[in-house]
Amino acid sequence: MNLSTLPRLRTAAVAIALTLSVAACGGGSGSSEAASPAAGGGDASPAAGGEGGSADGELISVGFSQVGAESGWRAANTQSIQETLTEENGFELSFSDAQQQQQNQIQAIRTYIAQGVDVIAFSPVVESGWDAVLEEAAAADIPVVLTDRAVDTQNEDLYVSFIGSDFVEEGRRAGQWVSEELGTEPINVVELQGTTGSAPANDRKAGFEEAIADNDNVTITASQTGNFTRAEGRQVMEGFLQSEGAENIDVLYAHNDDMGLGAIEAIEAAGLVPGEDIKIVTIDAVRDGMQALADGKINFIVECNPLLGPDLAQIITDVVNGVPVDKRIVVEDESFTQEQAIEALPDRQY
Ligand code: AHR
């Protein structure tokens, strides 16, 4: 396993006992209860030595349902998972791409249940509507690990662990930067939201609004989904330029780099200079976004680290071997100004 790709992690959980009834039943793990380890360090990195696999030496079978291939972030996330959950590392991975459709994910999860995999992992395209299929997984004694995005459920026993970034905090940091750096005079912000109903769209919007709430100079004048894709980002930005008038748009806040990059195309096609005529703030910090930041076309990026594979491998290995896992593992993210992007780009992994 490649330890150099480890995300920087901190655990959100304190040392509380968690009843992980689902976890205990699947994959031949032992007890029906597990307590999360104490916070403080919260190292969820792959086991020293980097080997996955069950205690009896068998490969761990994993069904993973990915959101889709909508962005550079997603491509890096898929690569990290596929490069880590390999036979060499002790896993037998079944991977499926849901093409941003919840029904496809539900179907994939049902297929993994029917196959009797040891562990199911998935990144839910939207937050709500998962209880029924998660109950089916629980009834089949298959533990479920959430990666990247959360589900909205009243019954948190339906999954064993959730690893991913704090999307509210990402939105908050973007809003703080806009408020502090640009909100010293009245400014109009247009917002490109992620996929409607998804955790990152909901949370990044909420965090941003919270951060600008006390600054009367900052107003969100238009907000629409661009579904996290470059093509839709461009299309929606073209609409904003028409409906709002370019002269009335000071800032674009895009929930990911790809939508921001699509919007840059629309801004340039309108004869304007991105990063100057319209300031741009995005989230992800994938290579193309960082390059645009270094080139001055984007003004600020909040990172969302996609390299979840090694940590997912560790969580799965622990679950199968009856080792307690944290219910919530938060990936730590950085943020980048233009100067910082220029410095970081040569070593950027994604
Ligand atoms: O869930 C993470 C988000 O999904 C990324 O920020 C975005 O690029 C992706 O589509």
Short mmCIF file of N, CA, C and O in Angstrom, two decimals, residues 201-301:
data_model
loop_
_atom_site.label_atom_id
_atom_site.label_comp_id
_atom_site.label_asym_id
_atom_site.label_seq_id
_atom_site.Cartn_x
_atom_site.Cartn_y
_atom_site.Cartn_z
N ALA A 201 -23.30 19.77 -1.49
CA ALA A 201 -24.06 20.95 -1.93
C ALA A 201 -24.78 21.58 -0.74
O ALA A 201 -24.72 22.80 -0.53
N ASN A 202 -25.46 20.77 0.04
CA ASN A 202 -26.18 21.30 1.20
C ASN A 202 -25.23 21.98 2.18
O ASN A 202 -25.47 23.09 2.66
N ASP A 203 -24.14 21.29 2.49
CA ASP A 203 -23.25 21.77 3.56
C ASP A 203 -22.39 22.95 3.12
O ASP A 203 -22.13 23.87 3.90
N ARG A 204 -21.92 22.91 1.88
CA ARG A 204 -21.07 24.02 1.42
C ARG A 204 -21.88 25.30 1.29
O ARG A 204 -21.37 26.39 1.50
N LYS A 205 -23.14 25.16 0.95
CA LYS A 205 -24.02 26.33 0.89
C LYS A 205 -24.24 26.88 2.31
O LYS A 205 -24.10 28.07 2.56
N ALA A 206 -24.55 25.97 3.23
CA ALA A 206 -24.83 26.39 4.61
C ALA A 206 -23.61 27.05 5.24
O ALA A 206 -23.71 28.09 5.91
N GLY A 207 -22.43 26.45 5.05
CA GLY A 207 -21.21 27.00 5.65
C GLY A 207 -20.88 28.38 5.11
O GLY A 207 -20.49 29.28 5.85
N PHE A 208 -21.03 28.54 3.80
CA PHE A 208 -20.74 29.84 3.17
C PHE A 208 -21.70 30.90 3.70
O PHE A 208 -21.27 32.00 4.10
N GLU A 209 -22.99 30.56 3.73
CA GLU A 209 -23.99 31.54 4.20
C GLU A 209 -23.74 31.93 5.65
O GLU A 209 -23.89 33.10 6.03
N GLU A 210 -23.33 30.95 6.44
CA GLU A 210 -23.03 31.25 7.85
C GLU A 210 -21.87 32.25 7.95
O GLU A 210 -21.92 33.20 8.73
N ALA A 211 -20.86 32.05 7.12
CA ALA A 211 -19.65 32.89 7.21
C ALA A 211 -19.88 34.33 6.74
O ALA A 211 -19.20 35.25 7.19
N ILE A 212 -20.84 34.52 5.83
CA ILE A 212 -21.06 35.89 5.33
C ILE A 212 -22.22 36.58 6.05
O ILE A 212 -22.52 37.75 5.78
N ALA A 213 -22.86 35.85 6.97
CA ALA A 213 -24.12 36.34 7.57
C ALA A 213 -23.96 37.70 8.24
O ALA A 213 -24.87 38.53 8.18
N ASP A 214 -22.82 37.94 8.86
CA ASP A 214 -22.65 39.20 9.60
C ASP A 214 -22.10 40.33 8.74
O ASP A 214 -21.85 41.42 9.25
N ASN A 215 -21.86 40.06 7.48
CA ASN A 215 -21.30 41.11 6.61
C ASN A 215 -22.38 41.58 5.63
O ASN A 215 -22.67 40.92 4.63
N ASP A 216 -22.94 42.74 5.89
CA ASP A 216 -24.03 43.26 5.05
C ASP A 216 -23.57 43.62 3.65
O ASP A 216 -24.40 43.85 2.76
N ASN A 217 -22.27 43.71 3.45
CA ASN A 217 -21.75 44.03 2.11
C ASN A 217 -21.89 42.86 1.14
O ASN A 217 -21.82 43.06 -0.07
N VAL A 218 -22.00 41.64 1.66
CA VAL A 218 -21.96 40.46 0.79
C VAL A 218 -23.37 39.92 0.58
O VAL A 218 -24.05 39.52 1.54
N THR A 219 -23.80 39.89 -0.69
CA THR A 219 -25.14 39.40 -1.02
C THR A 219 -25.05 38.31 -2.08
O THR A 219 -24.40 38.50 -3.12
N ILE A 220 -25.71 37.19 -1.82
CA ILE A 220 -25.83 36.16 -2.87
C ILE A 220 -27.05 36.53 -3.72
O ILE A 220 -28.18 36.52 -3.25
N THR A 221 -26.79 36.87 -4.98
CA THR A 221 -27.86 37.38 -5.83
C THR A 221 -28.46 36.29 -6.74
O THR A 221 -29.57 36.47 -7.25
N ALA A 222 -27.74 35.21 -6.95
CA ALA A 222 -28.27 34.10 -7.76
C ALA A 222 -27.58 32.82 -7.33
O ALA A 222 -26.39 32.83 -6.99
N SER A 223 -28.33 31.73 -7.33
CA SER A 223 -27.77 30.45 -6.88
C SER A 223 -28.48 29.32 -7.62
O SER A 223 -29.71 29.24 -7.59
N GLN A 224 -27.70 28.47 -8.26
CA GLN A 224 -28.30 27.39 -9.05
C GLN A 224 -27.36 26.20 -9.10
O GLN A 224 -26.15 26.38 -9.02
N THR A 225 -27.92 25.02 -9.30
CA THR A 225 -27.05 23.84 -9.37
C THR A 225 -26.36 23.74 -10.73
O THR A 225 -26.96 24.01 -11.76
N GLY A 226 -25.11 23.31 -10.67
CA GLY A 226 -24.34 22.96 -11.87
C GLY A 226 -23.94 21.50 -11.80
O GLY A 226 -23.10 21.05 -12.59
N ASN A 227 -24.52 20.77 -10.83
CA ASN A 227 -24.38 19.31 -10.75
C ASN A 227 -22.93 18.83 -10.68
O ASN A 227 -22.63 17.71 -11.06
N PHE A 228 -22.04 19.70 -10.22
CA PHE A 228 -20.62 19.36 -10.03
C PHE A 228 -19.87 19.11 -11.35
O PHE A 228 -18.74 18.61 -11.33
N THR A 229 -20.48 19.42 -12.51
CA THR A 229 -19.78 19.14 -13.77
C THR A 229 -19.32 20.44 -14.44
O THR A 229 -19.92 21.50 -14.26
N ARG A 230 -18.29 20.29 -15.26
CA ARG A 230 -17.74 21.44 -15.96
C ARG A 230 -18.76 21.98 -16.97
O ARG A 230 -18.96 23.19 -17.10
N ALA A 231 -19.41 21.06 -17.70
CA ALA A 231 -20.35 21.48 -18.75
C ALA A 231 -21.52 22.26 -18.16
O ALA A 231 -21.90 23.32 -18.67
N GLU A 232 -22.06 21.76 -17.06
CA GLU A 232 -23.20 22.46 -16.45
C GLU A 232 -22.76 23.74 -15.75
O GLU A 232 -23.51 24.72 -15.69
N GLY A 233 -21.54 23.76 -15.25
CA GLY A 233 -21.01 25.00 -14.67
C GLY A 233 -20.95 26.10 -15.71
O GLY A 233 -21.34 27.24 -15.46
N ARG A 234 -20.49 25.73 -16.90
CA ARG A 234 -20.41 26.72 -17.98
C ARG A 234 -21.81 27.21 -18.37
O ARG A 234 -22.05 28.42 -18.47
N GLN A 235 -22.71 26.24 -18.52
CA GLN A 235 -24.07 26.57 -18.95
C GLN A 235 -24.78 27.48 -17.95
O GLN A 235 -25.40 28.48 -18.32
N VAL A 236 -24.66 27.17 -16.67
CA VAL A 236 -25.35 27.97 -15.65
C VAL A 236 -24.70 29.36 -15.54
O VAL A 236 -25.39 30.37 -15.38
N MET A 237 -23.38 29.41 -15.68
CA MET A 237 -22.71 30.73 -15.63
C MET A 237 -23.14 31.60 -16.79
O MET A 237 -23.33 32.81 -16.64
N GLU A 238 -23.32 30.99 -17.97
CA GLU A 238 -23.82 31.76 -19.12
C GLU A 238 -25.19 32.37 -18.77
O GLU A 238 -25.47 33.52 -19.08
N GLY A 239 -26.00 31.56 -18.09
CA GLY A 239 -27.32 32.05 -17.67
C GLY A 239 -27.21 33.19 -16.67
O GLY A 239 -27.92 34.20 -16.78
N PHE A 240 -26.29 33.06 -15.71
CA PHE A 240 -26.10 34.14 -14.71
C PHE A 240 -25.68 35.44 -15.40
O PHE A 240 -26.15 36.52 -15.05
N LEU A 241 -24.76 35.32 -16.37
CA LEU A 241 -24.27 36.54 -17.05
C LEU A 241 -25.41 37.23 -17.78
O LEU A 241 -25.47 38.46 -17.82
N GLN A 242 -26.33 36.43 -18.30
CA GLN A 242 -27.48 37.02 -19.00
C GLN A 242 -28.50 37.58 -18.03
O GLN A 242 -28.96 38.71 -18.16
N SER A 243 -28.86 36.77 -17.02
CA SER A 243 -29.95 37.19 -16.13
C SER A 243 -29.53 38.31 -15.18
O SER A 243 -30.31 39.22 -14.90
N GLU A 244 -28.29 38.25 -14.70
CA GLU A 244 -27.84 39.26 -13.72
C GLU A 244 -27.20 40.47 -14.40
O GLU A 244 -27.23 41.57 -13.87
N GLY A 245 -26.57 40.20 -15.57
CA GLY A 245 -25.75 41.24 -16.21
C GLY A 245 -24.34 41.15 -15.63
O GLY A 245 -24.17 41.17 -14.40
N ALA A 246 -23.35 41.04 -16.52
CA ALA A 246 -21.97 40.83 -16.06
C ALA A 246 -21.52 41.92 -15.08
O ALA A 246 -20.80 41.65 -14.12
N GLU A 247 -21.98 43.13 -15.30
CA GLU A 247 -21.54 44.25 -14.46
C GLU A 247 -22.08 44.13 -13.03
O GLU A 247 -21.59 44.81 -12.11
N ASN A 248 -23.07 43.27 -12.84
CA ASN A 248 -23.65 43.09 -11.50
C ASN A 248 -23.13 41.85 -10.78
O ASN A 248 -23.67 41.46 -9.74
N ILE A 249 -22.14 41.20 -11.35
CA ILE A 249 -21.56 40.02 -10.70
C ILE A 249 -20.12 40.34 -10.30
O ILE A 249 -19.27 40.58 -11.15
N ASP A 250 -19.87 40.33 -9.01
CA ASP A 250 -18.51 40.59 -8.52
C ASP A 250 -17.75 39.31 -8.22
O ASP A 250 -16.54 39.23 -8.40
N VAL A 251 -18.47 38.30 -7.73
CA VAL A 251 -17.81 37.08 -7.25
C VAL A 251 -18.62 35.86 -7.70
O VAL A 251 -19.86 35.87 -7.66
N LEU A 252 -17.90 34.81 -8.10
CA LEU A 252 -18.52 33.50 -8.30
C LEU A 252 -18.03 32.58 -7.19
O LEU A 252 -16.82 32.43 -6.99
N TYR A 253 -18.97 31.96 -6.49
CA TYR A 253 -18.62 30.90 -5.54
C TYR A 253 -19.12 29.58 -6.13
O TYR A 253 -20.33 29.39 -6.30
N ALA A 254 -18.19 28.70 -6.50
CA ALA A 254 -18.55 27.40 -7.09
C ALA A 254 -18.23 26.29 -6.09
O ALA A 254 -17.13 26.26 -5.54
N HIS A 255 -19.17 25.37 -5.92
CA HIS A 255 -19.00 24.29 -4.94
C HIS A 255 -17.93 23.28 -5.33
O HIS A 255 -17.61 22.39 -4.54
N ASN A 256 -17.45 23.34 -6.58
CA ASN A 256 -16.24 22.55 -6.89
C ASN A 256 -15.45 23.21 -8.02
O ASN A 256 -15.92 24.13 -8.70
N ASP A 257 -14.21 22.73 -8.20
CA ASP A 257 -13.32 23.31 -9.22
C ASP A 257 -13.91 23.16 -10.61
O ASP A 257 -13.82 24.06 -11.43
N ASP A 258 -14.46 21.97 -10.88
CA ASP A 258 -14.92 21.72 -12.25
C ASP A 258 -15.98 22.72 -12.69
O ASP A 258 -15.93 23.23 -13.82
N MET A 259 -16.95 22.99 -11.83
CA MET A 259 -17.97 23.99 -12.20
C MET A 259 -17.31 25.36 -12.37
O MET A 259 -17.67 26.12 -13.27
N GLY A 260 -16.34 25.66 -11.52
CA GLY A 260 -15.63 26.94 -11.64
C GLY A 260 -14.88 27.02 -12.96
O GLY A 260 -14.86 28.07 -13.62
N LEU A 261 -14.29 25.89 -13.38
CA LEU A 261 -13.55 25.88 -14.65
C LEU A 261 -14.50 26.04 -15.84
O LEU A 261 -14.18 26.72 -16.82
N GLY A 262 -15.68 25.44 -15.75
CA GLY A 262 -16.68 25.64 -16.79
C GLY A 262 -17.13 27.10 -16.83
O GLY A 262 -17.29 27.68 -17.91
N ALA A 263 -17.30 27.68 -15.65
CA ALA A 263 -17.72 29.08 -15.58
C ALA A 263 -16.66 30.01 -16.16
O ALA A 263 -16.98 31.02 -16.79
N ILE A 264 -15.38 29.65 -15.98
CA ILE A 264 -14.30 30.46 -16.55
C ILE A 264 -14.44 30.52 -18.07
O ILE A 264 -14.27 31.57 -18.69
N GLU A 265 -14.80 29.38 -18.66
CA GLU A 265 -15.01 29.36 -20.13
C GLU A 265 -16.12 30.34 -20.51
O GLU A 265 -16.01 31.08 -21.50
N ALA A 266 -17.20 30.34 -19.73
CA ALA A 266 -18.33 31.24 -20.03
C ALA A 266 -17.92 32.71 -19.86
O ALA A 266 -18.28 33.57 -20.66
N ILE A 267 -17.14 32.97 -18.82
CA ILE A 267 -16.71 34.35 -18.53
C ILE A 267 -15.79 34.85 -19.65
O ILE A 267 -15.94 35.97 -20.15
N GLU A 268 -14.86 33.98 -20.08
CA GLU A 268 -13.94 34.38 -21.16
C GLU A 268 -14.70 34.56 -22.48
O GLU A 268 -14.43 35.48 -23.24
N ALA A 269 -15.67 33.67 -22.71
CA ALA A 269 -16.46 33.78 -23.95
C ALA A 269 -17.25 35.09 -23.97
O ALA A 269 -17.58 35.60 -25.04
N ALA A 270 -17.55 35.63 -22.79
CA ALA A 270 -18.28 36.90 -22.70
C ALA A 270 -17.34 38.09 -22.78
O ALA A 270 -17.76 39.25 -22.61
N GLY A 271 -16.05 37.84 -23.01
CA GLY A 271 -15.07 38.92 -23.17
C GLY A 271 -14.58 39.49 -21.84
O GLY A 271 -14.00 40.59 -21.80
N LEU A 272 -14.78 38.75 -20.77
CA LEU A 272 -14.36 39.22 -19.44
C LEU A 272 -13.13 38.43 -18.98
O LEU A 272 -12.81 37.37 -19.52
N VAL A 273 -12.48 38.96 -17.95
CA VAL A 273 -11.26 38.32 -17.43
C VAL A 273 -11.58 37.64 -16.09
O VAL A 273 -11.82 38.33 -15.09
N PRO A 274 -11.58 36.30 -16.09
CA PRO A 274 -11.86 35.60 -14.83
C PRO A 274 -10.75 35.86 -13.82
O PRO A 274 -9.57 35.90 -14.17
N GLY A 275 -11.14 36.03 -12.58
CA GLY A 275 -10.15 36.32 -11.53
C GLY A 275 -9.94 37.81 -11.34
O GLY A 275 -9.38 38.23 -10.33
N GLU A 276 -10.35 38.59 -12.35
CA GLU A 276 -10.23 40.06 -12.24
C GLU A 276 -11.61 40.72 -12.31
O GLU A 276 -12.08 41.29 -11.34
N ASP A 277 -12.25 40.60 -13.48
CA ASP A 277 -13.59 41.20 -13.61
C ASP A 277 -14.58 40.49 -12.67
O ASP A 277 -15.47 41.12 -12.11
N ILE A 278 -14.45 39.20 -12.60
CA ILE A 278 -15.26 38.41 -11.66
C ILE A 278 -14.29 37.55 -10.84
O ILE A 278 -13.54 36.74 -11.40
N LYS A 279 -14.29 37.77 -9.55
CA LYS A 279 -13.43 36.97 -8.67
C LYS A 279 -14.06 35.58 -8.51
O LYS A 279 -15.30 35.46 -8.50
N ILE A 280 -13.21 34.56 -8.35
CA ILE A 280 -13.73 33.19 -8.32
C ILE A 280 -13.15 32.42 -7.12
O ILE A 280 -11.94 32.41 -6.91
N VAL A 281 -14.05 31.80 -6.39
CA VAL A 281 -13.67 30.96 -5.24
C VAL A 281 -14.28 29.59 -5.45
O VAL A 281 -15.47 29.48 -5.76
N THR A 282 -13.47 28.54 -5.32
CA THR A 282 -13.98 27.18 -5.55
C THR A 282 -13.53 26.24 -4.43
O THR A 282 -12.77 26.63 -3.54
N ILE A 283 -13.98 25.00 -4.53
CA ILE A 283 -13.61 23.96 -3.55
C ILE A 283 -13.13 22.72 -4.30
O ILE A 283 -13.69 22.38 -5.35
N ASP A 284 -12.12 22.08 -3.81
CA ASP A 284 -11.52 20.80 -4.24
C ASP A 284 -10.00 20.87 -4.26
O ASP A 284 -9.35 20.03 -3.68
N ALA A 285 -9.46 21.82 -5.06
CA ALA A 285 -8.00 21.90 -5.24
C ALA A 285 -7.44 20.70 -6.01
O ALA A 285 -6.39 20.16 -5.66
N VAL A 286 -8.16 20.29 -7.07
CA VAL A 286 -7.57 19.31 -8.00
C VAL A 286 -6.60 20.06 -8.92
O VAL A 286 -6.59 21.28 -8.97
N ARG A 287 -5.82 19.29 -9.65
CA ARG A 287 -4.71 19.90 -10.41
C ARG A 287 -5.19 21.02 -11.35
O ARG A 287 -4.60 22.10 -11.39
N ASP A 288 -6.27 20.76 -12.12
CA ASP A 288 -6.73 21.78 -13.08
C ASP A 288 -7.17 23.06 -12.35
O ASP A 288 -6.95 24.17 -12.82
N GLY A 289 -7.80 22.88 -11.21
CA GLY A 289 -8.23 24.03 -10.42
C GLY A 289 -7.03 24.80 -9.89
O GLY A 289 -6.97 26.03 -9.95
N MET A 290 -6.06 24.04 -9.39
CA MET A 290 -4.84 24.68 -8.84
C MET A 290 -4.07 25.41 -9.93
O MET A 290 -3.48 26.47 -9.69
N GLN A 291 -4.06 24.85 -11.15
CA GLN A 291 -3.38 25.51 -12.25
C GLN A 291 -4.08 26.84 -12.58
O GLN A 291 -3.43 27.86 -12.79
N ALA A 292 -5.43 26.80 -12.60
CA ALA A 292 -6.19 28.03 -12.86
C ALA A 292 -5.96 29.06 -11.76
O ALA A 292 -5.90 30.26 -12.01
N LEU A 293 -5.81 28.57 -10.53
CA LEU A 293 -5.52 29.48 -9.41
C LEU A 293 -4.13 30.10 -9.60
O LEU A 293 -3.94 31.31 -9.47
N ALA A 294 -3.17 29.25 -9.94
CA ALA A 294 -1.80 29.75 -10.17
C ALA A 294 -1.77 30.74 -11.34
O ALA A 294 -0.98 31.70 -11.34
N ASP A 295 -2.63 30.52 -12.32
CA ASP A 295 -2.69 31.41 -13.50
C ASP A 295 -3.49 32.69 -13.23
O ASP A 295 -3.64 33.52 -14.14
N GLY A 296 -4.07 32.80 -12.06
CA GLY A 296 -4.81 34.02 -11.71
C GLY A 296 -6.26 34.02 -12.16
O GLY A 296 -6.96 35.02 -12.04
N LYS A 297 -6.76 32.88 -12.67
CA LYS A 297 -8.15 32.83 -13.14
C LYS A 297 -9.10 32.48 -12.00
O LYS A 297 -10.31 32.69 -12.10
N ILE A 298 -8.59 31.84 -10.99
CA ILE A 298 -9.33 31.58 -9.74
C ILE A 298 -8.57 32.34 -8.65
O ILE A 298 -7.34 32.52 -8.73
N ASN A 299 -9.29 32.80 -7.63
CA ASN A 299 -8.65 33.64 -6.60
C ASN A 299 -8.38 32.91 -5.29
O ASN A 299 -7.47 33.29 -4.55
N PHE A 300 -9.17 31.87 -5.01
CA PHE A 300 -8.98 31.16 -3.73
C PHE A 300 -9.64 29.79 -3.86
O PHE A 300 -10.73 29.68 -4.42
N ILE A 301 -8.97 28.76 -3.33
CA ILE A 301 -9.55 27.41 -3.35
C ILE A 301 -9.45 26.78 -1.96
O ILE A 301 -8.39 26.82 -1.32
#
